[in-house]
Amino acid sequence: MARKPRKSGGEPTIALINVVFLMLIFFLVAGQVAPPLASDLSLVRTAELEGRAPPDTLIIRADGTMEFHGEPVQSATAFAGTLPEEMREAIRIVPDRELDARTLVGIAAELRGAGAESIRIVTERGLE
């Protein structure tokens, strides 16, 4: 006589329950890491702010012309030479969106050659 095959002991549901329980504990703990904001706090709205360059920044137009405080700048070397020593630590530039990347890199290299320790590019942050 042929023996009937034994049925398997069933699916290991205990392991699945353990995993789900551990995930539940993890999310309960992780959810408490950041405390909620105070209910009476109202956040600042920046949607209607006028976009303009911060003070003391070198503005570079799409055609490569530069200006500082509304005055034209002939070259990046001349601009860096007129700055006080403390402003040369971090020169901030605001390039036009249409400015060629090679032109931007060239101006940055010229600023570094004129003694700028670091160059920071100021951009518009989109919150969409």
PDB file of C-alpha atoms in Angstrom:
ATOM      1  CA  MET A   1       0.000   0.000   0.000  1.00  0.00           C
ATOM      2  CA  ALA A   2       1.121   3.485  -0.812  1.00  0.00           C
ATOM      3  CA  ARG A   3       1.398   5.935   1.990  1.00  0.00           C
ATOM      4  CA  LYS A   4      -0.448   9.210   1.834  1.00  0.00           C
ATOM      5  CA  PRO A   5       1.843  12.230   1.801  1.00  0.00           C
ATOM      6  CA  ARG A   6       1.846  14.144   5.051  1.00  0.00           C
ATOM      7  CA  LYS A   7       0.444  17.629   5.073  1.00  0.00           C
ATOM      8  CA  SER A   8       2.878  20.342   5.948  1.00  0.00           C
ATOM      9  CA  GLY A   9       2.481  21.886   9.360  1.00  0.00           C
ATOM     10  CA  GLY A  10       0.834  24.996   7.913  1.00  0.00           C
ATOM     11  CA  GLU A  11       2.155  28.427   7.096  1.00  0.00           C
ATOM     12  CA  PRO A  12       4.520  30.069   9.566  1.00  0.00           C
ATOM     13  CA  THR A  13       2.155  32.846  10.621  1.00  0.00           C
ATOM     14  CA  ILE A  14       3.970  33.378  13.918  1.00  0.00           C
ATOM     15  CA  ALA A  15       7.004  34.766  12.050  1.00  0.00           C
ATOM     16  CA  LEU A  16       4.772  37.131  10.090  1.00  0.00           C
ATOM     17  CA  ILE A  17       3.070  38.324  13.271  1.00  0.00           C
ATOM     18  CA  ASN A  18       6.462  38.948  14.881  1.00  0.00           C
ATOM     19  CA  VAL A  19       7.641  41.048  11.937  1.00  0.00           C
ATOM     20  CA  VAL A  20       4.448  43.111  11.903  1.00  0.00           C
ATOM     21  CA  PHE A  21       4.701  43.639  15.669  1.00  0.00           C
ATOM     22  CA  LEU A  22       8.324  44.797  15.390  1.00  0.00           C
ATOM     23  CA  MET A  23       7.374  47.226  12.604  1.00  0.00           C
ATOM     24  CA  LEU A  24       4.571  48.604  14.754  1.00  0.00           C
ATOM     25  CA  ILE A  25       6.956  49.198  17.668  1.00  0.00           C
ATOM     26  CA  PHE A  26       9.504  50.822  15.339  1.00  0.00           C
ATOM     27  CA  PHE A  27       6.991  53.290  13.909  1.00  0.00           C
ATOM     28  CA  LEU A  28       5.634  54.140  17.348  1.00  0.00           C
ATOM     29  CA  VAL A  29       9.136  54.993  18.564  1.00  0.00           C
ATOM     30  CA  ALA A  30      10.210  56.791  15.370  1.00  0.00           C
ATOM     31  CA  GLY A  31       7.035  58.878  15.355  1.00  0.00           C
ATOM     32  CA  GLN A  32       7.929  60.387  18.726  1.00  0.00           C
ATOM     33  CA  VAL A  33      11.413  61.589  17.730  1.00  0.00           C
ATOM     34  CA  ALA A  34      10.202  64.956  16.407  1.00  0.00           C
ATOM     35  CA  PRO A  35       7.886  66.729  18.827  1.00  0.00           C
ATOM     36  CA  PRO A  36       4.878  68.454  17.243  1.00  0.00           C
ATOM     37  CA  LEU A  37       4.824  72.235  16.840  1.00  0.00           C
ATOM     38  CA  ALA A  38       2.933  74.260  19.377  1.00  0.00           C
ATOM     39  CA  SER A  39      -0.717  74.588  18.407  1.00  0.00           C
ATOM     40  CA  ASP A  40      -0.742  78.372  18.931  1.00  0.00           C
ATOM     41  CA  LEU A  41       2.274  78.911  16.635  1.00  0.00           C
ATOM     42  CA  SER A  42       1.691  80.468  13.219  1.00  0.00           C
ATOM     43  CA  LEU A  43       4.497  80.107  10.682  1.00  0.00           C
ATOM     44  CA  VAL A  44       5.877  82.872   8.485  1.00  0.00           C
ATOM     45  CA  ARG A  45       4.460  82.999   4.941  1.00  0.00           C
ATOM     46  CA  THR A  46       7.046  83.642   2.233  1.00  0.00           C
ATOM     47  CA  ALA A  47       4.871  83.250  -0.861  1.00  0.00           C
ATOM     48  CA  GLU A  48       4.491  86.983  -1.426  1.00  0.00           C
ATOM     49  CA  LEU A  49       8.106  87.999  -0.759  1.00  0.00           C
ATOM     50  CA  GLU A  50       9.831  90.003  -3.450  1.00  0.00           C
ATOM     51  CA  GLY A  51      12.813  88.166  -4.883  1.00  0.00           C
ATOM     52  CA  ARG A  52      15.926  90.306  -4.826  1.00  0.00           C
ATOM     53  CA  ALA A  53      19.615  89.749  -4.368  1.00  0.00           C
ATOM     54  CA  PRO A  54      21.029  89.888  -0.849  1.00  0.00           C
ATOM     55  CA  PRO A  55      23.249  92.883  -0.091  1.00  0.00           C
ATOM     56  CA  ASP A  56      26.965  92.650  -0.872  1.00  0.00           C
ATOM     57  CA  THR A  57      26.608  90.202  -3.732  1.00  0.00           C
ATOM     58  CA  LEU A  58      28.135  90.354  -7.165  1.00  0.00           C
ATOM     59  CA  ILE A  59      25.366  90.130  -9.766  1.00  0.00           C
ATOM     60  CA  ILE A  60      26.284  88.453 -13.051  1.00  0.00           C
ATOM     61  CA  ARG A  61      23.906  88.979 -15.957  1.00  0.00           C
ATOM     62  CA  ALA A  62      23.202  86.469 -18.749  1.00  0.00           C
ATOM     63  CA  ASP A  63      25.648  88.191 -21.091  1.00  0.00           C
ATOM     64  CA  GLY A  64      28.463  88.019 -18.505  1.00  0.00           C
ATOM     65  CA  THR A  65      28.361  91.664 -17.412  1.00  0.00           C
ATOM     66  CA  MET A  66      28.681  92.207 -13.681  1.00  0.00           C
ATOM     67  CA  GLU A  67      27.455  94.788 -11.197  1.00  0.00           C
ATOM     68  CA  PHE A  68      27.860  95.447  -7.498  1.00  0.00           C
ATOM     69  CA  HIS A  69      25.460  97.759  -5.625  1.00  0.00           C
ATOM     70  CA  GLY A  70      24.028  98.890  -8.958  1.00  0.00           C
ATOM     71  CA  GLU A  71      27.417  99.952 -10.333  1.00  0.00           C
ATOM     72  CA  PRO A  72      29.024  98.122 -13.274  1.00  0.00           C
ATOM     73  CA  VAL A  73      32.086  96.005 -12.551  1.00  0.00           C
ATOM     74  CA  GLN A  74      34.755  95.733 -15.249  1.00  0.00           C
ATOM     75  CA  SER A  75      36.351  92.457 -14.113  1.00  0.00           C
ATOM     76  CA  ALA A  76      36.179  89.966 -11.288  1.00  0.00           C
ATOM     77  CA  THR A  77      39.815  90.699 -10.385  1.00  0.00           C
ATOM     78  CA  ALA A  78      39.093  94.424 -10.057  1.00  0.00           C
ATOM     79  CA  PHE A  79      36.008  93.649  -7.979  1.00  0.00           C
ATOM     80  CA  ALA A  80      37.902  91.388  -5.571  1.00  0.00           C
ATOM     81  CA  GLY A  81      40.640  94.010  -5.254  1.00  0.00           C
ATOM     82  CA  THR A  82      38.180  96.629  -4.029  1.00  0.00           C
ATOM     83  CA  LEU A  83      36.693  94.432  -1.304  1.00  0.00           C
ATOM     84  CA  PRO A  84      37.844  94.643   2.312  1.00  0.00           C
ATOM     85  CA  GLU A  85      39.751  91.605   3.580  1.00  0.00           C
ATOM     86  CA  GLU A  86      36.842  90.253   5.669  1.00  0.00           C
ATOM     87  CA  MET A  87      34.512  90.256   2.640  1.00  0.00           C
ATOM     88  CA  ARG A  88      37.015  88.243   0.594  1.00  0.00           C
ATOM     89  CA  GLU A  89      36.563  85.250   2.908  1.00  0.00           C
ATOM     90  CA  ALA A  90      33.243  84.380   1.257  1.00  0.00           C
ATOM     91  CA  ILE A  91      32.259  86.222  -1.897  1.00  0.00           C
ATOM     92  CA  ARG A  92      28.620  85.722  -2.828  1.00  0.00           C
ATOM     93  CA  ILE A  93      27.544  85.876  -6.447  1.00  0.00           C
ATOM     94  CA  VAL A  94      24.072  85.891  -7.990  1.00  0.00           C
ATOM     95  CA  PRO A  95      24.242  84.537 -11.545  1.00  0.00           C
ATOM     96  CA  ASP A  96      21.440  84.937 -14.051  1.00  0.00           C
ATOM     97  CA  ARG A  97      19.614  81.718 -14.856  1.00  0.00           C
ATOM     98  CA  GLU A  98      20.603  82.039 -18.527  1.00  0.00           C
ATOM     99  CA  LEU A  99      24.324  82.584 -17.796  1.00  0.00           C
ATOM    100  CA  ASP A 100      26.577  80.074 -19.542  1.00  0.00           C
ATOM    101  CA  ALA A 101      28.217  77.673 -17.083  1.00  0.00           C
ATOM    102  CA  ARG A 102      31.663  78.173 -18.649  1.00  0.00           C
ATOM    103  CA  THR A 103      31.378  81.920 -18.051  1.00  0.00           C
ATOM    104  CA  LEU A 104      30.354  81.333 -14.434  1.00  0.00           C
ATOM    105  CA  VAL A 105      33.262  78.954 -13.822  1.00  0.00           C
ATOM    106  CA  GLY A 106      35.656  81.436 -15.465  1.00  0.00           C
ATOM    107  CA  ILE A 107      34.484  84.287 -13.239  1.00  0.00           C
ATOM    108  CA  ALA A 108      34.735  82.058 -10.171  1.00  0.00           C
ATOM    109  CA  ALA A 109      38.291  81.077 -11.125  1.00  0.00           C
ATOM    110  CA  GLU A 110      39.173  84.727 -11.613  1.00  0.00           C
ATOM    111  CA  LEU A 111      37.781  85.557  -8.154  1.00  0.00           C
ATOM    112  CA  ARG A 112      39.761  82.696  -6.586  1.00  0.00           C
ATOM    113  CA  GLY A 113      42.900  83.934  -8.339  1.00  0.00           C
ATOM    114  CA  ALA A 114      42.295  87.405  -6.920  1.00  0.00           C
ATOM    115  CA  GLY A 115      42.280  86.091  -3.349  1.00  0.00           C
ATOM    116  CA  ALA A 116      38.726  84.931  -2.638  1.00  0.00           C
ATOM    117  CA  GLU A 117      38.801  82.113  -0.078  1.00  0.00           C
ATOM    118  CA  SER A 118      35.369  80.771  -0.973  1.00  0.00           C
ATOM    119  CA  ILE A 119      32.701  81.631  -3.509  1.00  0.00           C
ATOM    120  CA  ARG A 120      29.045  81.088  -2.713  1.00  0.00           C
ATOM    121  CA  ILE A 121      26.406  81.048  -5.412  1.00  0.00           C
ATOM    122  CA  VAL A 122      23.065  82.452  -4.291  1.00  0.00           C
ATOM    123  CA  THR A 123      20.114  80.746  -5.948  1.00  0.00           C
ATOM    124  CA  GLU A 124      16.341  80.785  -5.770  1.00  0.00           C
ATOM    125  CA  ARG A 125      14.890  77.909  -3.805  1.00  0.00           C
ATOM    126  CA  GLY A 126      11.701  76.486  -5.246  1.00  0.00           C
ATOM    127  CA  LEU A 127       9.171  75.180  -2.757  1.00  0.00           C
ATOM    128  CA  GLU A 128       6.825  73.405  -5.116  1.00  0.00           C
TER     129      GLU A 128
END
